[in-house]
Amino acid sequence: MHIQLTVNDEFVTVEAPPDITLLDLLRDYLNLTGAKEGCAIGECGACAVIMDGRLVNSCLVLAPQADGSQVVTIEGVRADDGGPNDLQQNFIDYGGVQCGICIPGMIMAGEALLMQNAAPTREQIRLALAGNLCRCTGYQQIVDAIEATAKQRRGKQQ
Ligand code: FES
Ligand code: FES
């Protein structure tokens, strides 16, 4: 079937079977391999993308459900010069990245939170990351990175 959607501001039409997931559509048909398949059952958040402004686990979304939607993947998150954006840089600076498997999903969860809440508490950040598992970092540095980004972005708006 034809599936049409906008991915990272680019309108795409994909011919794909109706029973594949959005994650497979992104990875296997659009070559966007940043979203990872960790568990494939909605438990780990490694496949997280933003769809129509909401954080979703793309392993739980059937590709036809994404027809007509706006999707942002980790490949669509970057600074104007193509390098890491402020949140990604803070993940690096605060030591929030180790093996990296969870990081695309963590960044998407962080961006989704900051779109909705410019001044999250540490508790709210932890809650926003509740669906994203990290086996490496202990989460502290990831929370630090998101908190620092929120402060920096608020500072720029003043
Ligand atoms: S791969 Fe989708 S939540 Fe784990
Ligand atoms: S950095 Fe390894 S799972 Fe999070």
PDB file of C-alpha atoms and ligand atoms in Angstrom:
ATOM      1  CA  MET A   1       0.000   0.000   0.000  1.00  0.00           C
ATOM      2  CA  HIS A   2       0.983   3.642  -0.438  1.00  0.00           C
ATOM      3  CA  ILE A   3       1.848   5.383   2.799  1.00  0.00           C
ATOM      4  CA  GLN A   4       2.405   9.122   2.678  1.00  0.00           C
ATOM      5  CA  LEU A   5       3.861  11.050   5.554  1.00  0.00           C
ATOM      6  CA  THR A   6       6.194  13.887   6.373  1.00  0.00           C
ATOM      7  CA  VAL A   7       9.437  12.810   7.993  1.00  0.00           C
ATOM      8  CA  ASN A   8      11.841  15.445   9.271  1.00  0.00           C
ATOM      9  CA  ASP A   9      10.102  18.077   7.133  1.00  0.00           C
ATOM     10  CA  GLU A  10      10.313  15.971   3.963  1.00  0.00           C
ATOM     11  CA  PHE A  11       7.164  14.632   2.334  1.00  0.00           C
ATOM     12  CA  VAL A  12       7.620  10.992   1.395  1.00  0.00           C
ATOM     13  CA  THR A  13       5.538   8.312  -0.287  1.00  0.00           C
ATOM     14  CA  VAL A  14       6.435   4.725   0.542  1.00  0.00           C
ATOM     15  CA  GLU A  15       5.143   1.516  -0.993  1.00  0.00           C
ATOM     16  CA  ALA A  16       5.122  -0.929   1.886  1.00  0.00           C
ATOM     17  CA  PRO A  17       3.109  -3.838   3.297  1.00  0.00           C
ATOM     18  CA  PRO A  18       0.302  -2.760   5.635  1.00  0.00           C
ATOM     19  CA  ASP A  19       1.455  -4.953   8.511  1.00  0.00           C
ATOM     20  CA  ILE A  20       4.858  -3.419   9.195  1.00  0.00           C
ATOM     21  CA  THR A  21       5.555  -1.016  12.021  1.00  0.00           C
ATOM     22  CA  LEU A  22       6.471   2.631  11.732  1.00  0.00           C
ATOM     23  CA  LEU A  23       9.877   1.621  13.125  1.00  0.00           C
ATOM     24  CA  ASP A  24      10.427  -0.805  10.241  1.00  0.00           C
ATOM     25  CA  LEU A  25       9.149   1.758   7.755  1.00  0.00           C
ATOM     26  CA  LEU A  26      11.675   4.297   9.020  1.00  0.00           C
ATOM     27  CA  ARG A  27      14.588   1.901   9.235  1.00  0.00           C
ATOM     28  CA  ASP A  28      14.047  -0.457   6.303  1.00  0.00           C
ATOM     29  CA  TYR A  29      12.251   1.722   3.755  1.00  0.00           C
ATOM     30  CA  LEU A  30      13.587   5.207   4.532  1.00  0.00           C
ATOM     31  CA  ASN A  31      17.033   4.236   5.784  1.00  0.00           C
ATOM     32  CA  LEU A  32      16.566   6.253   8.962  1.00  0.00           C
ATOM     33  CA  THR A  33      18.310   3.923  11.386  1.00  0.00           C
ATOM     34  CA  GLY A  34      18.636   6.274  14.350  1.00  0.00           C
ATOM     35  CA  ALA A  35      15.537   4.854  16.059  1.00  0.00           C
ATOM     36  CA  LYS A  36      16.557   1.481  17.479  1.00  0.00           C
ATOM     37  CA  GLU A  37      14.679  -1.732  18.018  1.00  0.00           C
ATOM     38  CA  GLY A  38      15.383  -2.710  21.604  1.00  0.00           C
ATOM     39  CA  CYS A  39      12.419  -4.765  22.787  1.00  0.00           C
ATOM     40  CA  ALA A  40       9.819  -4.409  19.970  1.00  0.00           C
ATOM     41  CA  ILE A  41       7.039  -4.519  22.586  1.00  0.00           C
ATOM     42  CA  GLY A  42       6.866  -0.943  23.822  1.00  0.00           C
ATOM     43  CA  GLU A  43       8.970  -1.397  26.938  1.00  0.00           C
ATOM     44  CA  CYS A  44      12.329   0.285  26.265  1.00  0.00           C
ATOM     45  CA  GLY A  45      11.794   3.540  24.350  1.00  0.00           C
ATOM     46  CA  ALA A  46      14.782   2.984  22.046  1.00  0.00           C
ATOM     47  CA  CYS A  47      12.464   3.361  19.038  1.00  0.00           C
ATOM     48  CA  ALA A  48      10.845   6.610  20.224  1.00  0.00           C
ATOM     49  CA  VAL A  49       9.972   9.279  17.661  1.00  0.00           C
ATOM     50  CA  ILE A  50       7.698  12.311  17.748  1.00  0.00           C
ATOM     51  CA  MET A  51       4.513  11.814  15.716  1.00  0.00           C
ATOM     52  CA  ASP A  52       2.135  14.750  15.357  1.00  0.00           C
ATOM     53  CA  GLY A  53       3.756  16.392  18.358  1.00  0.00           C
ATOM     54  CA  ARG A  54       3.532  13.349  20.659  1.00  0.00           C
ATOM     55  CA  LEU A  55       6.238  10.965  21.748  1.00  0.00           C
ATOM     56  CA  VAL A  56       5.429   7.456  20.477  1.00  0.00           C
ATOM     57  CA  ASN A  57       7.172   4.132  20.516  1.00  0.00           C
ATOM     58  CA  SER A  58       7.415   3.501  16.790  1.00  0.00           C
ATOM     59  CA  CYS A  59       7.526  -0.273  17.339  1.00  0.00           C
ATOM     60  CA  LEU A  60       3.908  -0.040  18.534  1.00  0.00           C
ATOM     61  CA  VAL A  61       2.628   2.081  15.629  1.00  0.00           C
ATOM     62  CA  LEU A  62       1.571   0.287  12.472  1.00  0.00           C
ATOM     63  CA  ALA A  63       2.900   2.054   9.400  1.00  0.00           C
ATOM     64  CA  PRO A  64      -0.603   2.766   8.013  1.00  0.00           C
ATOM     65  CA  GLN A  65      -1.425   4.573  11.259  1.00  0.00           C
ATOM     66  CA  ALA A  66       1.322   7.045  10.377  1.00  0.00           C
ATOM     67  CA  ASP A  67      -0.253   7.828   6.996  1.00  0.00           C
ATOM     68  CA  GLY A  68      -0.727  11.592   6.758  1.00  0.00           C
ATOM     69  CA  SER A  69       1.258  12.289   9.903  1.00  0.00           C
ATOM     70  CA  GLN A  70       4.256  14.460  10.702  1.00  0.00           C
ATOM     71  CA  VAL A  71       7.108  12.435  12.142  1.00  0.00           C
ATOM     72  CA  VAL A  72      10.353  13.689  13.638  1.00  0.00           C
ATOM     73  CA  THR A  73      13.154  11.199  14.185  1.00  0.00           C
ATOM     74  CA  ILE A  74      16.557  11.658  15.756  1.00  0.00           C
ATOM     75  CA  GLU A  75      17.909  12.428  12.265  1.00  0.00           C
ATOM     76  CA  GLY A  76      15.711  15.530  12.281  1.00  0.00           C
ATOM     77  CA  VAL A  77      17.188  16.838  15.529  1.00  0.00           C
ATOM     78  CA  ARG A  78      20.301  18.933  14.894  1.00  0.00           C
ATOM     79  CA  ALA A  79      21.715  22.422  15.095  1.00  0.00           C
ATOM     80  CA  ASP A  80      21.485  24.781  12.127  1.00  0.00           C
ATOM     81  CA  ASP A  81      25.057  23.868  11.143  1.00  0.00           C
ATOM     82  CA  GLY A  82      24.159  20.169  11.078  1.00  0.00           C
ATOM     83  CA  GLY A  83      26.031  19.377  14.304  1.00  0.00           C
ATOM     84  CA  PRO A  84      24.525  18.388  17.668  1.00  0.00           C
ATOM     85  CA  ASN A  85      21.818  20.705  18.933  1.00  0.00           C
ATOM     86  CA  ASP A  86      21.927  22.099  22.464  1.00  0.00           C
ATOM     87  CA  LEU A  87      20.230  19.074  24.044  1.00  0.00           C
ATOM     88  CA  GLN A  88      22.499  16.633  22.239  1.00  0.00           C
ATOM     89  CA  GLN A  89      25.563  18.674  23.213  1.00  0.00           C
ATOM     90  CA  ASN A  90      24.455  18.667  26.833  1.00  0.00           C
ATOM     91  CA  PHE A  91      24.071  14.880  26.756  1.00  0.00           C
ATOM     92  CA  ILE A  92      27.726  14.801  25.673  1.00  0.00           C
ATOM     93  CA  ASP A  93      28.908  17.472  28.115  1.00  0.00           C
ATOM     94  CA  TYR A  94      27.108  15.990  31.125  1.00  0.00           C
ATOM     95  CA  GLY A  95      28.268  12.439  30.406  1.00  0.00           C
ATOM     96  CA  GLY A  96      24.770  11.222  29.535  1.00  0.00           C
ATOM     97  CA  VAL A  97      25.966   8.998  26.698  1.00  0.00           C
ATOM     98  CA  GLN A  98      27.693   5.665  27.145  1.00  0.00           C
ATOM     99  CA  CYS A  99      26.857   2.787  24.775  1.00  0.00           C
ATOM    100  CA  GLY A 100      24.370   5.038  22.969  1.00  0.00           C
ATOM    101  CA  ILE A 101      21.613   2.525  22.254  1.00  0.00           C
ATOM    102  CA  CYS A 102      19.027   4.371  24.315  1.00  0.00           C
ATOM    103  CA  ILE A 103      20.169   7.852  23.338  1.00  0.00           C
ATOM    104  CA  PRO A 104      18.057   8.533  20.216  1.00  0.00           C
ATOM    105  CA  GLY A 105      14.954   7.683  22.229  1.00  0.00           C
ATOM    106  CA  MET A 106      16.166   9.692  25.214  1.00  0.00           C
ATOM    107  CA  ILE A 107      16.772  12.754  23.046  1.00  0.00           C
ATOM    108  CA  MET A 108      13.328  12.440  21.480  1.00  0.00           C
ATOM    109  CA  ALA A 109      11.763  12.077  24.931  1.00  0.00           C
ATOM    110  CA  GLY A 110      13.690  15.134  26.109  1.00  0.00           C
ATOM    111  CA  GLU A 111      12.639  17.191  23.089  1.00  0.00           C
ATOM    112  CA  ALA A 112       9.012  16.102  23.476  1.00  0.00           C
ATOM    113  CA  LEU A 113       9.077  17.162  27.125  1.00  0.00           C
ATOM    114  CA  LEU A 114      10.686  20.538  26.397  1.00  0.00           C
ATOM    115  CA  MET A 115       8.123  21.236  23.653  1.00  0.00           C
ATOM    116  CA  GLN A 116       5.384  20.938  26.274  1.00  0.00           C
ATOM    117  CA  ASN A 117       7.116  22.173  29.418  1.00  0.00           C
ATOM    118  CA  ALA A 118       9.861  24.781  29.219  1.00  0.00           C
ATOM    119  CA  ALA A 119      10.628  24.566  32.934  1.00  0.00           C
ATOM    120  CA  PRO A 120      10.324  20.943  34.042  1.00  0.00           C
ATOM    121  CA  THR A 121      11.273  19.911  37.552  1.00  0.00           C
ATOM    122  CA  ARG A 122      13.710  17.027  37.966  1.00  0.00           C
ATOM    123  CA  GLU A 123      10.740  14.895  38.968  1.00  0.00           C
ATOM    124  CA  GLN A 124       8.891  15.825  35.781  1.00  0.00           C
ATOM    125  CA  ILE A 125      11.994  15.020  33.733  1.00  0.00           C
ATOM    126  CA  ARG A 126      12.243  11.607  35.387  1.00  0.00           C
ATOM    127  CA  LEU A 127       8.565  11.013  34.715  1.00  0.00           C
ATOM    128  CA  ALA A 128       8.997  11.976  31.052  1.00  0.00           C
ATOM    129  CA  LEU A 129      11.806   9.416  30.783  1.00  0.00           C
ATOM    130  CA  ALA A 130       9.839   6.664  32.520  1.00  0.00           C
ATOM    131  CA  GLY A 131       9.340   4.799  29.241  1.00  0.00           C
ATOM    132  CA  ASN A 132      12.998   4.980  28.239  1.00  0.00           C
ATOM    133  CA  LEU A 133      15.386   2.417  29.652  1.00  0.00           C
ATOM    134  CA  CYS A 134      19.133   2.974  29.948  1.00  0.00           C
ATOM    135  CA  ARG A 135      21.393   0.201  31.103  1.00  0.00           C
ATOM    136  CA  CYS A 136      24.501   2.356  31.351  1.00  0.00           C
ATOM    137  CA  THR A 137      24.256   5.833  32.784  1.00  0.00           C
ATOM    138  CA  GLY A 138      22.113   5.580  35.915  1.00  0.00           C
ATOM    139  CA  TYR A 139      19.902   8.355  34.432  1.00  0.00           C
ATOM    140  CA  GLN A 140      21.370  11.107  36.634  1.00  0.00           C
ATOM    141  CA  GLN A 141      23.477  12.640  33.866  1.00  0.00           C
ATOM    142  CA  ILE A 142      20.600  12.412  31.400  1.00  0.00           C
ATOM    143  CA  VAL A 143      18.329  14.302  33.791  1.00  0.00           C
ATOM    144  CA  ASP A 144      21.139  16.853  34.303  1.00  0.00           C
ATOM    145  CA  ALA A 145      21.459  17.342  30.535  1.00  0.00           C
ATOM    146  CA  ILE A 146      17.732  17.914  30.013  1.00  0.00           C
ATOM    147  CA  GLU A 147      17.519  20.241  33.024  1.00  0.00           C
ATOM    148  CA  ALA A 148      20.490  22.280  31.753  1.00  0.00           C
ATOM    149  CA  THR A 149      18.989  22.521  28.267  1.00  0.00           C
ATOM    150  CA  ALA A 150      15.683  23.770  29.670  1.00  0.00           C
ATOM    151  CA  LYS A 151      17.519  26.476  31.640  1.00  0.00           C
ATOM    152  CA  GLN A 152      19.594  27.514  28.622  1.00  0.00           C
ATOM    153  CA  ARG A 153      16.574  27.697  26.323  1.00  0.00           C
ATOM    154  CA  ARG A 154      14.659  29.796  28.863  1.00  0.00           C
ATOM    155  CA  GLY A 155      17.684  32.101  29.159  1.00  0.00           C
ATOM    156  CA  LYS A 156      17.686  32.651  25.393  1.00  0.00           C
ATOM    157  CA  GLN A 157      13.996  33.538  25.388  1.00  0.00           C
ATOM    158  CA  GLN A 158      14.440  36.331  27.968  1.00  0.00           C
TER     159      GLN A 158
HETATM  160  S1  FES B   1      11.782  -1.157  20.625  1.00  0.00           S
HETATM  161 FE1  FES B   1      10.021   0.054  20.839  1.00  0.00          FE
HETATM  162  S2  FES B   1       9.792   0.325  22.972  1.00  0.00           S
HETATM  163 FE2  FES B   1      11.471  -1.038  22.785  1.00  0.00          FE
HETATM  164  S1  FES B   2      23.823   4.750  27.211  1.00  0.00           S
HETATM  165 FE1  FES B   2      23.788   2.585  27.089  1.00  0.00          FE
HETATM  166  S2  FES B   2      21.693   2.044  27.337  1.00  0.00           S
HETATM  167 FE2  FES B   2      21.779   4.164  27.705  1.00  0.00          FE
END
